[in-house]
PDB file of C-alpha atoms in Angstrom:
ATOM      1  CA  MET A   4      -6.748 -32.297 -11.099  1.00  0.00           C
ATOM      2  CA  SER A   5      -7.675 -31.322 -14.620  1.00  0.00           C
ATOM      3  CA  SER A   6      -5.174 -29.742 -16.965  1.00  0.00           C
ATOM      4  CA  ALA A   7      -4.496 -26.021 -16.910  1.00  0.00           C
ATOM      5  CA  ALA A   8      -5.856 -25.708 -20.455  1.00  0.00           C
ATOM      6  CA  SER A   9      -9.321 -26.903 -19.381  1.00  0.00           C
ATOM      7  CA  THR A  10      -9.666 -24.539 -16.430  1.00  0.00           C
ATOM      8  CA  PRO A  11     -11.281 -21.069 -16.615  1.00  0.00           C
ATOM      9  CA  PRO A  12      -9.230 -17.910 -15.996  1.00  0.00           C
ATOM     10  CA  TRP A  13      -8.388 -17.463 -12.338  1.00  0.00           C
ATOM     11  CA  ASN A  14     -10.745 -15.165 -10.445  1.00  0.00           C
ATOM     12  CA  VAL A  15      -9.890 -14.279  -6.842  1.00  0.00           C
ATOM     13  CA  HIS A  16     -13.561 -13.577  -6.170  1.00  0.00           C
ATOM     14  CA  ARG A  17     -14.881 -16.865  -7.606  1.00  0.00           C
ATOM     15  CA  LEU A  18     -12.814 -19.633  -6.110  1.00  0.00           C
ATOM     16  CA  PRO A  19     -13.324 -23.264  -7.169  1.00  0.00           C
ATOM     17  CA  ARG A  20     -14.980 -25.661  -4.748  1.00  0.00           C
ATOM     18  CA  ALA A  21     -12.735 -27.888  -2.654  1.00  0.00           C
ATOM     19  CA  ASP A  22     -15.285 -29.963  -0.736  1.00  0.00           C
ATOM     20  CA  GLY A  23     -13.671 -32.880   1.054  1.00  0.00           C
ATOM     21  CA  SER A  24     -10.186 -31.345   1.019  1.00  0.00           C
ATOM     22  CA  VAL A  25      -8.210 -30.601   4.185  1.00  0.00           C
ATOM     23  CA  PHE A  26      -5.869 -27.605   4.321  1.00  0.00           C
ATOM     24  CA  LEU A  27      -3.494 -26.557   7.119  1.00  0.00           C
ATOM     25  CA  VAL A  28      -2.531 -22.881   7.409  1.00  0.00           C
ATOM     26  CA  THR A  29       0.305 -22.121   9.803  1.00  0.00           C
ATOM     27  CA  GLY A  30      -0.189 -18.805  11.568  1.00  0.00           C
ATOM     28  CA  GLY A  31      -3.801 -18.842  10.406  1.00  0.00           C
ATOM     29  CA  ASN A  32      -5.025 -16.768  13.328  1.00  0.00           C
ATOM     30  CA  ALA A  33      -3.759 -13.374  12.135  1.00  0.00           C
ATOM     31  CA  GLY A  34      -2.501 -11.296   9.240  1.00  0.00           C
ATOM     32  CA  ILE A  35      -2.205 -12.854   5.801  1.00  0.00           C
ATOM     33  CA  GLY A  36      -2.663 -16.325   7.268  1.00  0.00           C
ATOM     34  CA  TYR A  37      -6.072 -15.373   8.614  1.00  0.00           C
ATOM     35  CA  PHE A  38      -7.268 -14.221   5.194  1.00  0.00           C
ATOM     36  CA  VAL A  39      -5.836 -17.339   3.529  1.00  0.00           C
ATOM     37  CA  ALA A  40      -7.886 -19.396   5.981  1.00  0.00           C
ATOM     38  CA  GLU A  41     -11.019 -17.288   5.522  1.00  0.00           C
ATOM     39  CA  GLN A  42     -10.866 -17.503   1.734  1.00  0.00           C
ATOM     40  CA  LEU A  43     -10.133 -21.240   1.700  1.00  0.00           C
ATOM     41  CA  SER A  44     -13.019 -21.833   4.119  1.00  0.00           C
ATOM     42  CA  ALA A  45     -15.412 -20.438   1.510  1.00  0.00           C
ATOM     43  CA  THR A  46     -14.555 -23.347  -0.836  1.00  0.00           C
ATOM     44  CA  GLY A  47     -16.139 -26.026   1.369  1.00  0.00           C
ATOM     45  CA  ALA A  48     -12.785 -27.446   2.478  1.00  0.00           C
ATOM     46  CA  THR A  49     -11.862 -28.203   6.070  1.00  0.00           C
ATOM     47  CA  VAL A  50      -9.337 -25.564   7.122  1.00  0.00           C
ATOM     48  CA  VAL A  51      -7.088 -26.120  10.125  1.00  0.00           C
ATOM     49  CA  LEU A  52      -5.446 -23.128  11.754  1.00  0.00           C
ATOM     50  CA  GLY A  53      -2.001 -23.893  13.133  1.00  0.00           C
ATOM     51  CA  SER A  54      -1.443 -21.473  15.999  1.00  0.00           C
ATOM     52  CA  ARG A  55       0.672 -21.229  19.119  1.00  0.00           C
ATOM     53  CA  ASN A  56      -2.008 -19.074  20.805  1.00  0.00           C
ATOM     54  CA  PRO A  57      -5.325 -20.912  21.457  1.00  0.00           C
ATOM     55  CA  ALA A  58      -7.200 -17.714  22.370  1.00  0.00           C
ATOM     56  CA  LYS A  59      -6.232 -15.996  19.125  1.00  0.00           C
ATOM     57  CA  ALA A  60      -7.123 -19.143  17.188  1.00  0.00           C
ATOM     58  CA  GLU A  61     -10.581 -19.170  18.789  1.00  0.00           C
ATOM     59  CA  ALA A  62     -11.119 -15.524  17.842  1.00  0.00           C
ATOM     60  CA  ALA A  63     -10.047 -16.209  14.253  1.00  0.00           C
ATOM     61  CA  MET A  64     -12.362 -19.208  13.960  1.00  0.00           C
ATOM     62  CA  ALA A  65     -15.294 -17.168  15.309  1.00  0.00           C
ATOM     63  CA  SER A  66     -14.567 -14.434  12.764  1.00  0.00           C
ATOM     64  CA  ILE A  67     -14.425 -16.908   9.885  1.00  0.00           C
ATOM     65  CA  ARG A  68     -17.668 -18.601  10.959  1.00  0.00           C
ATOM     66  CA  ALA A  69     -19.378 -15.205  11.148  1.00  0.00           C
ATOM     67  CA  ARG A  70     -18.479 -14.534   7.497  1.00  0.00           C
ATOM     68  CA  VAL A  71     -18.532 -17.963   5.879  1.00  0.00           C
ATOM     69  CA  ALA A  72     -21.716 -19.989   6.149  1.00  0.00           C
ATOM     70  CA  ASP A  73     -21.109 -23.583   7.278  1.00  0.00           C
ATOM     71  CA  ALA A  74     -17.355 -22.991   7.524  1.00  0.00           C
ATOM     72  CA  ARG A  75     -15.445 -26.127   8.441  1.00  0.00           C
ATOM     73  CA  VAL A  76     -12.638 -24.609  10.472  1.00  0.00           C
ATOM     74  CA  ARG A  77     -10.738 -25.827  13.508  1.00  0.00           C
ATOM     75  CA  ALA A  78      -7.358 -25.275  15.142  1.00  0.00           C
ATOM     76  CA  VAL A  79      -4.336 -27.208  16.385  1.00  0.00           C
ATOM     77  CA  LEU A  80      -1.636 -26.028  18.742  1.00  0.00           C
ATOM     78  CA  LEU A  81       1.466 -25.450  16.649  1.00  0.00           C
ATOM     79  CA  ASP A  82       4.686 -23.794  17.811  1.00  0.00           C
ATOM     80  CA  LEU A  83       7.263 -23.804  15.028  1.00  0.00           C
ATOM     81  CA  ALA A  84       9.958 -22.575  17.397  1.00  0.00           C
ATOM     82  CA  ASP A  85       9.628 -25.813  19.406  1.00  0.00           C
ATOM     83  CA  LEU A  86      10.912 -28.541  17.078  1.00  0.00           C
ATOM     84  CA  PRO A  87      10.314 -31.503  19.438  1.00  0.00           C
ATOM     85  CA  SER A  88       6.610 -30.548  19.669  1.00  0.00           C
ATOM     86  CA  LEU A  89       5.972 -30.841  15.925  1.00  0.00           C
ATOM     87  CA  PRO A  90       5.270 -34.605  15.727  1.00  0.00           C
ATOM     88  CA  SER A  91       2.535 -34.265  18.358  1.00  0.00           C
ATOM     89  CA  ALA A  92       1.079 -31.267  16.528  1.00  0.00           C
ATOM     90  CA  VAL A  93       0.870 -33.309  13.320  1.00  0.00           C
ATOM     91  CA  ASP A  94      -0.717 -36.227  15.186  1.00  0.00           C
ATOM     92  CA  SER A  95      -3.329 -33.836  16.589  1.00  0.00           C
ATOM     93  CA  LEU A  96      -4.551 -33.079  13.069  1.00  0.00           C
ATOM     94  CA  GLY A  97      -6.404 -36.394  13.262  1.00  0.00           C
ATOM     95  CA  VAL A  98      -6.634 -36.829   9.486  1.00  0.00           C
ATOM     96  CA  GLU A  99      -5.615 -39.590   7.103  1.00  0.00           C
ATOM     97  CA  ARG A 100      -4.463 -37.189   4.417  1.00  0.00           C
ATOM     98  CA  LEU A 101      -3.659 -33.521   3.926  1.00  0.00           C
ATOM     99  CA  ASP A 102      -4.366 -31.818   0.613  1.00  0.00           C
ATOM    100  CA  ALA A 103      -2.239 -28.721   1.263  1.00  0.00           C
ATOM    101  CA  VAL A 104      -0.210 -26.914   3.867  1.00  0.00           C
ATOM    102  CA  VAL A 105       0.385 -23.176   3.659  1.00  0.00           C
ATOM    103  CA  HIS A 106       3.673 -22.283   5.338  1.00  0.00           C
ATOM    104  CA  ASN A 107       2.681 -18.797   6.408  1.00  0.00           C
ATOM    105  CA  ALA A 108       3.501 -18.330  10.100  1.00  0.00           C
ATOM    106  CA  GLY A 109       6.361 -16.018  10.836  1.00  0.00           C
ATOM    107  CA  VAL A 110       8.150 -14.046  13.520  1.00  0.00           C
ATOM    108  CA  ALA A 111       9.349 -10.511  12.836  1.00  0.00           C
ATOM    109  CA  LEU A 112      11.362  -8.577  15.431  1.00  0.00           C
ATOM    110  CA  ASP A 113      11.560  -4.811  15.007  1.00  0.00           C
ATOM    111  CA  ASP A 114      14.259  -4.147  17.583  1.00  0.00           C
ATOM    112  CA  PRO A 115      17.276  -5.878  19.119  1.00  0.00           C
ATOM    113  CA  PRO A 116      18.310  -7.900  21.013  1.00  0.00           C
ATOM    114  CA  ARG A 117      18.777 -11.148  19.165  1.00  0.00           C
ATOM    115  CA  SER A 118      16.523 -13.911  20.532  1.00  0.00           C
ATOM    116  CA  THR A 119      16.715 -17.689  20.268  1.00  0.00           C
ATOM    117  CA  THR A 120      14.423 -20.691  20.306  1.00  0.00           C
ATOM    118  CA  THR A 121      14.645 -23.317  23.037  1.00  0.00           C
ATOM    119  CA  ALA A 122      17.077 -25.199  20.777  1.00  0.00           C
ATOM    120  CA  GLY A 123      19.339 -22.152  20.537  1.00  0.00           C
ATOM    121  CA  HIS A 124      18.464 -21.190  16.958  1.00  0.00           C
ATOM    122  CA  GLU A 125      18.049 -17.506  16.108  1.00  0.00           C
ATOM    123  CA  LEU A 126      14.317 -16.929  16.589  1.00  0.00           C
ATOM    124  CA  MET A 127      13.312 -15.659  13.134  1.00  0.00           C
ATOM    125  CA  PHE A 128      15.435 -18.135  11.182  1.00  0.00           C
ATOM    126  CA  GLY A 129      14.519 -20.927  13.595  1.00  0.00           C
ATOM    127  CA  THR A 130      10.772 -20.280  13.383  1.00  0.00           C
ATOM    128  CA  ASN A 131      10.218 -19.001   9.861  1.00  0.00           C
ATOM    129  CA  HIS A 132      12.542 -21.420   8.079  1.00  0.00           C
ATOM    130  CA  LEU A 133      13.693 -24.292  10.284  1.00  0.00           C
ATOM    131  CA  GLY A 134      10.265 -24.797  11.850  1.00  0.00           C
ATOM    132  CA  HIS A 135       8.570 -25.079   8.465  1.00  0.00           C
ATOM    133  CA  PHE A 136      11.394 -27.236   7.129  1.00  0.00           C
ATOM    134  CA  ALA A 137      10.924 -29.752   9.954  1.00  0.00           C
ATOM    135  CA  LEU A 138       7.128 -29.522   9.801  1.00  0.00           C
ATOM    136  CA  THR A 139       7.217 -30.522   6.131  1.00  0.00           C
ATOM    137  CA  HIS A 140       9.041 -33.699   7.133  1.00  0.00           C
ATOM    138  CA  TRP A 141       6.398 -34.680   9.666  1.00  0.00           C
ATOM    139  CA  LEU A 142       3.554 -33.817   7.273  1.00  0.00           C
ATOM    140  CA  MET A 143       4.925 -35.642   4.230  1.00  0.00           C
ATOM    141  CA  PRO A 144       3.156 -38.984   4.922  1.00  0.00           C
ATOM    142  CA  LEU A 145      -0.196 -37.145   5.086  1.00  0.00           C
ATOM    143  CA  LEU A 146       0.595 -35.084   2.000  1.00  0.00           C
ATOM    144  CA  SER A 147       1.701 -38.170   0.084  1.00  0.00           C
ATOM    145  CA  ALA A 148      -1.605 -39.855   0.958  1.00  0.00           C
ATOM    146  CA  ALA A 149      -3.545 -37.179  -0.960  1.00  0.00           C
ATOM    147  CA  PRO A 150      -4.002 -37.487  -4.738  1.00  0.00           C
ATOM    148  CA  SER A 151      -2.141 -34.257  -5.535  1.00  0.00           C
ATOM    149  CA  ALA A 152      -1.139 -32.293  -2.454  1.00  0.00           C
ATOM    150  CA  ARG A 153       0.537 -28.890  -2.286  1.00  0.00           C
ATOM    151  CA  VAL A 154       3.188 -27.399  -0.029  1.00  0.00           C
ATOM    152  CA  VAL A 155       2.714 -23.639  -0.433  1.00  0.00           C
ATOM    153  CA  THR A 156       5.516 -21.551   1.034  1.00  0.00           C
ATOM    154  CA  VAL A 157       4.790 -17.879   1.653  1.00  0.00           C
ATOM    155  CA  GLY A 158       7.956 -15.860   1.124  1.00  0.00           C
ATOM    156  CA  SER A 159       8.335 -12.096   1.157  1.00  0.00           C
ATOM    157  CA  PHE A 160       9.041  -9.331  -1.323  1.00  0.00           C
ATOM    158  CA  ALA A 161      11.604  -8.165   1.264  1.00  0.00           C
ATOM    159  CA  ALA A 162      13.683 -11.237   0.378  1.00  0.00           C
ATOM    160  CA  LYS A 163      14.278  -9.898  -3.126  1.00  0.00           C
ATOM    161  CA  SER A 164      16.982  -7.517  -1.910  1.00  0.00           C
ATOM    162  CA  GLU A 165      18.592  -9.965   0.528  1.00  0.00           C
ATOM    163  CA  ARG A 166      21.301 -12.600   0.115  1.00  0.00           C
ATOM    164  CA  LEU A 167      21.999 -15.557   2.371  1.00  0.00           C
ATOM    165  CA  ASP A 168      25.241 -15.737   4.311  1.00  0.00           C
ATOM    166  CA  LEU A 169      25.709 -19.505   4.470  1.00  0.00           C
ATOM    167  CA  ASP A 170      28.468 -19.061   7.041  1.00  0.00           C
ATOM    168  CA  ASP A 171      26.189 -17.040   9.341  1.00  0.00           C
ATOM    169  CA  LEU A 172      22.675 -18.393   8.781  1.00  0.00           C
ATOM    170  CA  GLN A 173      21.696 -17.585  12.354  1.00  0.00           C
ATOM    171  CA  SER A 174      23.052 -14.030  12.399  1.00  0.00           C
ATOM    172  CA  ARG A 175      25.514 -14.633  15.203  1.00  0.00           C
ATOM    173  CA  ALA A 176      28.177 -12.402  13.683  1.00  0.00           C
ATOM    174  CA  ASP A 177      25.924  -9.701  12.234  1.00  0.00           C
ATOM    175  CA  TYR A 178      22.385  -9.397  13.595  1.00  0.00           C
ATOM    176  CA  ARG A 179      20.149  -6.701  12.173  1.00  0.00           C
ATOM    177  CA  PRO A 180      16.452  -7.455  12.718  1.00  0.00           C
ATOM    178  CA  LYS A 181      15.023  -6.377   9.360  1.00  0.00           C
ATOM    179  CA  ARG A 182      17.799  -8.039   7.409  1.00  0.00           C
ATOM    180  CA  THR A 183      17.632 -11.191   9.526  1.00  0.00           C
ATOM    181  CA  TYR A 184      13.887 -11.358   8.888  1.00  0.00           C
ATOM    182  CA  GLY A 185      14.355 -10.881   5.137  1.00  0.00           C
ATOM    183  CA  ARG A 186      16.990 -13.600   5.062  1.00  0.00           C
ATOM    184  CA  SER A 187      14.754 -15.995   6.991  1.00  0.00           C
ATOM    185  CA  LYS A 188      12.047 -15.498   4.351  1.00  0.00           C
ATOM    186  CA  LEU A 189      14.631 -15.890   1.595  1.00  0.00           C
ATOM    187  CA  ALA A 190      15.659 -19.199   3.166  1.00  0.00           C
ATOM    188  CA  GLN A 191      12.027 -20.307   3.054  1.00  0.00           C
ATOM    189  CA  MET A 192      11.839 -19.499  -0.643  1.00  0.00           C
ATOM    190  CA  TYR A 193      15.071 -21.357  -1.389  1.00  0.00           C
ATOM    191  CA  PHE A 194      13.613 -24.314   0.500  1.00  0.00           C
ATOM    192  CA  GLY A 195      10.331 -24.248  -1.434  1.00  0.00           C
ATOM    193  CA  LEU A 196      12.139 -24.250  -4.779  1.00  0.00           C
ATOM    194  CA  GLU A 197      14.609 -26.947  -3.728  1.00  0.00           C
ATOM    195  CA  LEU A 198      11.742 -29.046  -2.374  1.00  0.00           C
ATOM    196  CA  ASP A 199      10.067 -28.789  -5.776  1.00  0.00           C
ATOM    197  CA  ARG A 200      13.212 -30.039  -7.520  1.00  0.00           C
ATOM    198  CA  ARG A 201      13.563 -32.982  -5.151  1.00  0.00           C
ATOM    199  CA  LEU A 202       9.898 -33.921  -5.302  1.00  0.00           C
ATOM    200  CA  ARG A 203      10.017 -33.910  -9.109  1.00  0.00           C
ATOM    201  CA  ALA A 204      13.168 -36.052  -9.094  1.00  0.00           C
ATOM    202  CA  ALA A 205      11.408 -38.523  -6.803  1.00  0.00           C
ATOM    203  CA  ASP A 206       8.313 -38.555  -9.063  1.00  0.00           C
ATOM    204  CA  SER A 207       6.195 -37.502  -6.088  1.00  0.00           C
ATOM    205  CA  THR A 208       2.529 -36.561  -6.327  1.00  0.00           C
ATOM    206  CA  VAL A 209       3.223 -33.642  -3.959  1.00  0.00           C
ATOM    207  CA  GLU A 210       3.863 -30.183  -5.463  1.00  0.00           C
ATOM    208  CA  SER A 211       5.905 -27.401  -3.854  1.00  0.00           C
ATOM    209  CA  VAL A 212       4.811 -23.863  -4.732  1.00  0.00           C
ATOM    210  CA  VAL A 213       6.507 -20.606  -3.675  1.00  0.00           C
ATOM    211  CA  VAL A 214       4.455 -17.414  -3.375  1.00  0.00           C
ATOM    212  CA  HIS A 215       4.846 -13.939  -1.933  1.00  0.00           C
ATOM    213  CA  PRO A 216       2.191 -11.367  -0.948  1.00  0.00           C
ATOM    214  CA  GLY A 217       3.815  -8.244  -2.390  1.00  0.00           C
ATOM    215  CA  GLY A 218       3.269  -5.138  -0.288  1.00  0.00           C
ATOM    216  CA  ALA A 219       0.560  -5.897   2.260  1.00  0.00           C
ATOM    217  CA  LEU A 220      -0.299  -3.255   4.872  1.00  0.00           C
ATOM    218  CA  ASP A 221      -2.533  -3.457   7.934  1.00  0.00           C
ATOM    219  CA  SER A 222      -3.929  -0.006   7.157  1.00  0.00           C
ATOM    220  CA  LEU A 223      -5.301  -1.231   3.799  1.00  0.00           C
ATOM    221  CA  THR A 224      -6.739  -4.418   5.274  1.00  0.00           C
ATOM    222  CA  PRO A 225     -10.505  -4.676   5.928  1.00  0.00           C
ATOM    223  CA  ALA A 226     -11.493  -4.944   9.576  1.00  0.00           C
ATOM    224  CA  ARG A 227     -12.064  -8.357  11.111  1.00  0.00           C
ATOM    225  CA  PRO A 228     -12.687  -7.574  14.776  1.00  0.00           C
ATOM    226  CA  PRO A 229     -11.209  -8.717  17.076  1.00  0.00           C
ATOM    227  CA  VAL A 230      -8.633 -10.319  14.746  1.00  0.00           C
ATOM    228  CA  HIS A 231      -7.875  -7.063  12.940  1.00  0.00           C
ATOM    229  CA  MET A 232      -9.108  -3.565  13.783  1.00  0.00           C
ATOM    230  CA  ARG A 233      -8.896  -0.585  11.419  1.00  0.00           C
ATOM    231  CA  THR A 234      -9.999   2.970  12.089  1.00  0.00           C
ATOM    232  CA  THR A 235     -11.450   5.273   9.468  1.00  0.00           C
ATOM    233  CA  GLY A 236      -8.530   7.643   9.997  1.00  0.00           C
ATOM    234  CA  ALA A 237      -5.966   4.919   9.324  1.00  0.00           C
ATOM    235  CA  ARG A 238      -7.816   3.891   6.176  1.00  0.00           C
ATOM    236  CA  LEU A 239      -7.903   7.453   4.842  1.00  0.00           C
ATOM    237  CA  ARG A 240      -4.242   8.100   5.635  1.00  0.00           C
ATOM    238  CA  ALA A 241      -3.262   4.911   3.810  1.00  0.00           C
ATOM    239  CA  ALA A 242      -5.401   5.596   0.725  1.00  0.00           C
ATOM    240  CA  PRO A 243      -2.542   7.031  -1.407  1.00  0.00           C
ATOM    241  CA  ALA A 244      -0.443   3.918  -0.694  1.00  0.00           C
ATOM    242  CA  ALA A 245      -3.127   1.791  -2.365  1.00  0.00           C
ATOM    243  CA  LEU A 246      -1.704   2.904  -5.716  1.00  0.00           C
ATOM    244  CA  LEU A 247       1.389   0.794  -5.002  1.00  0.00           C
ATOM    245  CA  VAL A 248       0.517  -1.770  -2.346  1.00  0.00           C
ATOM    246  CA  GLN A 249      -2.529  -3.556  -0.939  1.00  0.00           C
ATOM    247  CA  GLY A 250      -4.137  -5.006   2.168  1.00  0.00           C
ATOM    248  CA  LYS A 251      -3.444  -8.385   3.688  1.00  0.00           C
ATOM    249  CA  HIS A 252      -6.694  -9.793   2.314  1.00  0.00           C
ATOM    250  CA  ALA A 253      -5.215  -9.297  -1.183  1.00  0.00           C
ATOM    251  CA  GLY A 254      -1.790 -10.411   0.021  1.00  0.00           C
ATOM    252  CA  ALA A 255      -3.423 -13.791   0.674  1.00  0.00           C
ATOM    253  CA  TRP A 256      -4.424 -14.256  -2.973  1.00  0.00           C
ATOM    254  CA  PRO A 257      -1.159 -15.807  -4.255  1.00  0.00           C
ATOM    255  CA  ALA A 258      -1.181 -18.445  -1.495  1.00  0.00           C
ATOM    256  CA  VAL A 259      -4.857 -19.247  -2.095  1.00  0.00           C
ATOM    257  CA  ARG A 260      -4.189 -19.666  -5.794  1.00  0.00           C
ATOM    258  CA  GLY A 261      -1.176 -21.828  -4.968  1.00  0.00           C
ATOM    259  CA  VAL A 262      -3.460 -24.165  -3.024  1.00  0.00           C
ATOM    260  CA  LEU A 263      -6.443 -24.297  -5.380  1.00  0.00           C
ATOM    261  CA  ASP A 264      -5.412 -23.640  -8.983  1.00  0.00           C
ATOM    262  CA  PRO A 265      -4.640 -26.891 -10.837  1.00  0.00           C
ATOM    263  CA  GLY A 266      -2.638 -24.877 -13.360  1.00  0.00           C
ATOM    264  CA  VAL A 267      -0.091 -23.720 -10.779  1.00  0.00           C
ATOM    265  CA  ARG A 268       3.224 -25.553 -10.876  1.00  0.00           C
ATOM    266  CA  GLY A 269       6.492 -25.327  -8.986  1.00  0.00           C
ATOM    267  CA  GLY A 270       9.725 -23.917 -10.363  1.00  0.00           C
ATOM    268  CA  ARG A 271       8.404 -20.350 -10.531  1.00  0.00           C
ATOM    269  CA  ILE A 272       7.207 -17.715  -8.056  1.00  0.00           C
ATOM    270  CA  TRP A 273       3.633 -16.545  -7.735  1.00  0.00           C
ATOM    271  CA  GLY A 274       3.000 -12.981  -6.601  1.00  0.00           C
ATOM    272  CA  PRO A 275       0.890  -9.853  -7.275  1.00  0.00           C
ATOM    273  CA  ARG A 276       0.554  -8.739 -10.888  1.00  0.00           C
ATOM    274  CA  VAL A 277       1.506  -5.042 -10.587  1.00  0.00           C
ATOM    275  CA  PHE A 278       5.280  -4.680 -10.058  1.00  0.00           C
ATOM    276  CA  GLY A 279       5.118  -7.670  -7.719  1.00  0.00           C
ATOM    277  CA  LEU A 280       3.464  -5.416  -5.124  1.00  0.00           C
ATOM    278  CA  ARG A 281      -0.286  -5.388  -5.688  1.00  0.00           C
ATOM    279  CA  GLY A 282      -3.047  -6.919  -7.791  1.00  0.00           C
ATOM    280  CA  GLU A 283      -4.229 -10.388  -8.692  1.00  0.00           C
ATOM    281  CA  PRO A 284      -1.717 -13.242  -8.494  1.00  0.00           C
ATOM    282  CA  ARG A 285       0.295 -14.364 -11.471  1.00  0.00           C
ATOM    283  CA  SER A 286       3.448 -16.318 -12.227  1.00  0.00           C
ATOM    284  CA  GLU A 287       6.786 -14.530 -12.370  1.00  0.00           C
ATOM    285  CA  GLN A 288      10.324 -15.572 -13.124  1.00  0.00           C
ATOM    286  CA  VAL A 289      12.390 -16.863 -10.237  1.00  0.00           C
ATOM    287  CA  TRP A 290      14.582 -14.049  -8.932  1.00  0.00           C
ATOM    288  CA  ASN A 291      18.177 -14.342 -10.110  1.00  0.00           C
ATOM    289  CA  HIS A 292      19.707 -15.116  -6.720  1.00  0.00           C
ATOM    290  CA  LEU A 293      17.022 -17.740  -6.009  1.00  0.00           C
ATOM    291  CA  SER A 294      18.097 -19.562  -9.165  1.00  0.00           C
ATOM    292  CA  ASP A 295      21.387 -20.599  -7.550  1.00  0.00           C
ATOM    293  CA  THR A 296      20.801 -24.292  -6.887  1.00  0.00           C
ATOM    294  CA  SER A 297      24.156 -24.670  -5.125  1.00  0.00           C
ATOM    295  CA  VAL A 298      23.035 -22.237  -2.410  1.00  0.00           C
ATOM    296  CA  ALA A 299      19.719 -24.066  -2.114  1.00  0.00           C
ATOM    297  CA  ALA A 300      21.470 -27.433  -1.759  1.00  0.00           C
ATOM    298  CA  ARG A 301      23.859 -26.142   0.920  1.00  0.00           C
ATOM    299  CA  LEU A 302      20.964 -24.573   2.820  1.00  0.00           C
ATOM    300  CA  TRP A 303      19.070 -27.875   2.601  1.00  0.00           C
ATOM    301  CA  ASP A 304      21.998 -29.775   4.091  1.00  0.00           C
ATOM    302  CA  ALA A 305      22.472 -27.211   6.861  1.00  0.00           C
ATOM    303  CA  SER A 306      18.754 -27.302   7.660  1.00  0.00           C
ATOM    304  CA  CYS A 307      18.785 -31.090   7.927  1.00  0.00           C
ATOM    305  CA  ASP A 308      21.704 -30.885  10.339  1.00  0.00           C
ATOM    306  CA  LEU A 309      20.103 -28.157  12.478  1.00  0.00           C
ATOM    307  CA  THR A 310      16.707 -29.882  12.723  1.00  0.00           C
ATOM    308  CA  GLY A 311      17.835 -33.510  12.859  1.00  0.00           C
ATOM    309  CA  VAL A 312      15.753 -34.371   9.786  1.00  0.00           C
ATOM    310  CA  ASP A 313      16.924 -37.203   7.528  1.00  0.00           C
ATOM    311  CA  PRO A 314      17.002 -35.641   4.036  1.00  0.00           C
ATOM    312  CA  ALA A 315      15.807 -38.846   2.362  1.00  0.00           C
ATOM    313  CA  ALA A 316      12.962 -39.243   4.855  1.00  0.00           C
ATOM    314  CA  LEU A 317      11.766 -35.664   4.266  1.00  0.00           C
ATOM    315  CA  ILE A 318      10.928 -36.430   0.655  1.00  0.00           C
ATOM    316  CA  ALA A 319       9.832 -40.020   1.130  1.00  0.00           C
ATOM    317  CA  GLY A 320       7.793 -39.398   4.249  1.00  0.00           C
ATOM    318  CA  GLY A 321       9.649 -42.244   5.872  1.00  0.00           C
ATOM    319  CA  THR A 322      10.661 -43.102   9.420  1.00  0.00           C
ATOM    320  CA  ARG A 323      10.514 -40.304  11.926  1.00  0.00           C
ATOM    321  CA  SER A 324      13.804 -38.819  12.988  1.00  0.00           C
ATOM    322  CA  ARG A 325      14.506 -37.150  16.308  1.00  0.00           C
ATOM    323  CA  ALA A 326      14.277 -33.333  16.156  1.00  0.00           C
ATOM    324  CA  ARG A 327      16.856 -31.547  18.257  1.00  0.00           C
TER     325      ARG A 327
END
């Protein structure tokens, strides 16, 4: 990649070409992940949708192909809640290298009760954080094979008001769905920043970038039937909110910039320009609580233990460990 000084100002509507690149977007069949995939497809890259629902993935691919001429898009079965299935999912990519992965997929539960993965991990923490943590391990050999790959982790503005309880990461003692979701996204952001520090220490060619979409509402999102439907009434009712927040198509912009912009680096957060809620993506200071490297290190160790990942192998892309 060329230096940041030699690149033109970033324009969300005029993305650079990425012909020959291969990008994986987890949860690329819906929401922000869909729009990340649609926008990246317009660059000439091959975009792979990681989805646990083949029918929804097919609908998303059809929608992208209807809007992007000659889109190179395909899908792989990917269930982040099923850790033992991840090596096979990575093998099914069928590529020799991966230029970027966008860790976007997520589970959000609006109401109790607390649910768990097959391994017994709380569902939101187990999917949103532990699943992506383990997936990064399995993908690292492919990422390391690319000249300058990116791991782009999509956090949440909701994580700004949360704090991790390292003694109750899986919300066994105190489960409240919205807070548990926010903490799972906070854990992802801690992971992305800690991964950046460890990759830099190892002099890796892989970059880790943390982004968040700001305030992204369905009602402000353009229709993409059957992936996303929006009525005229819903659009009109949501119009006043557009002063503060945006649709999911715009919520995708920070992740897309994290993948494509050679000037983006780790160690900061990338989010919307206006109050961190809407607008074009820009760099912002790491939130104060995310700057605590001791919390990040303890979370890293706990995540290795819960997923069975060898911490040295995660960075080096070494021998596969047994997920549990």
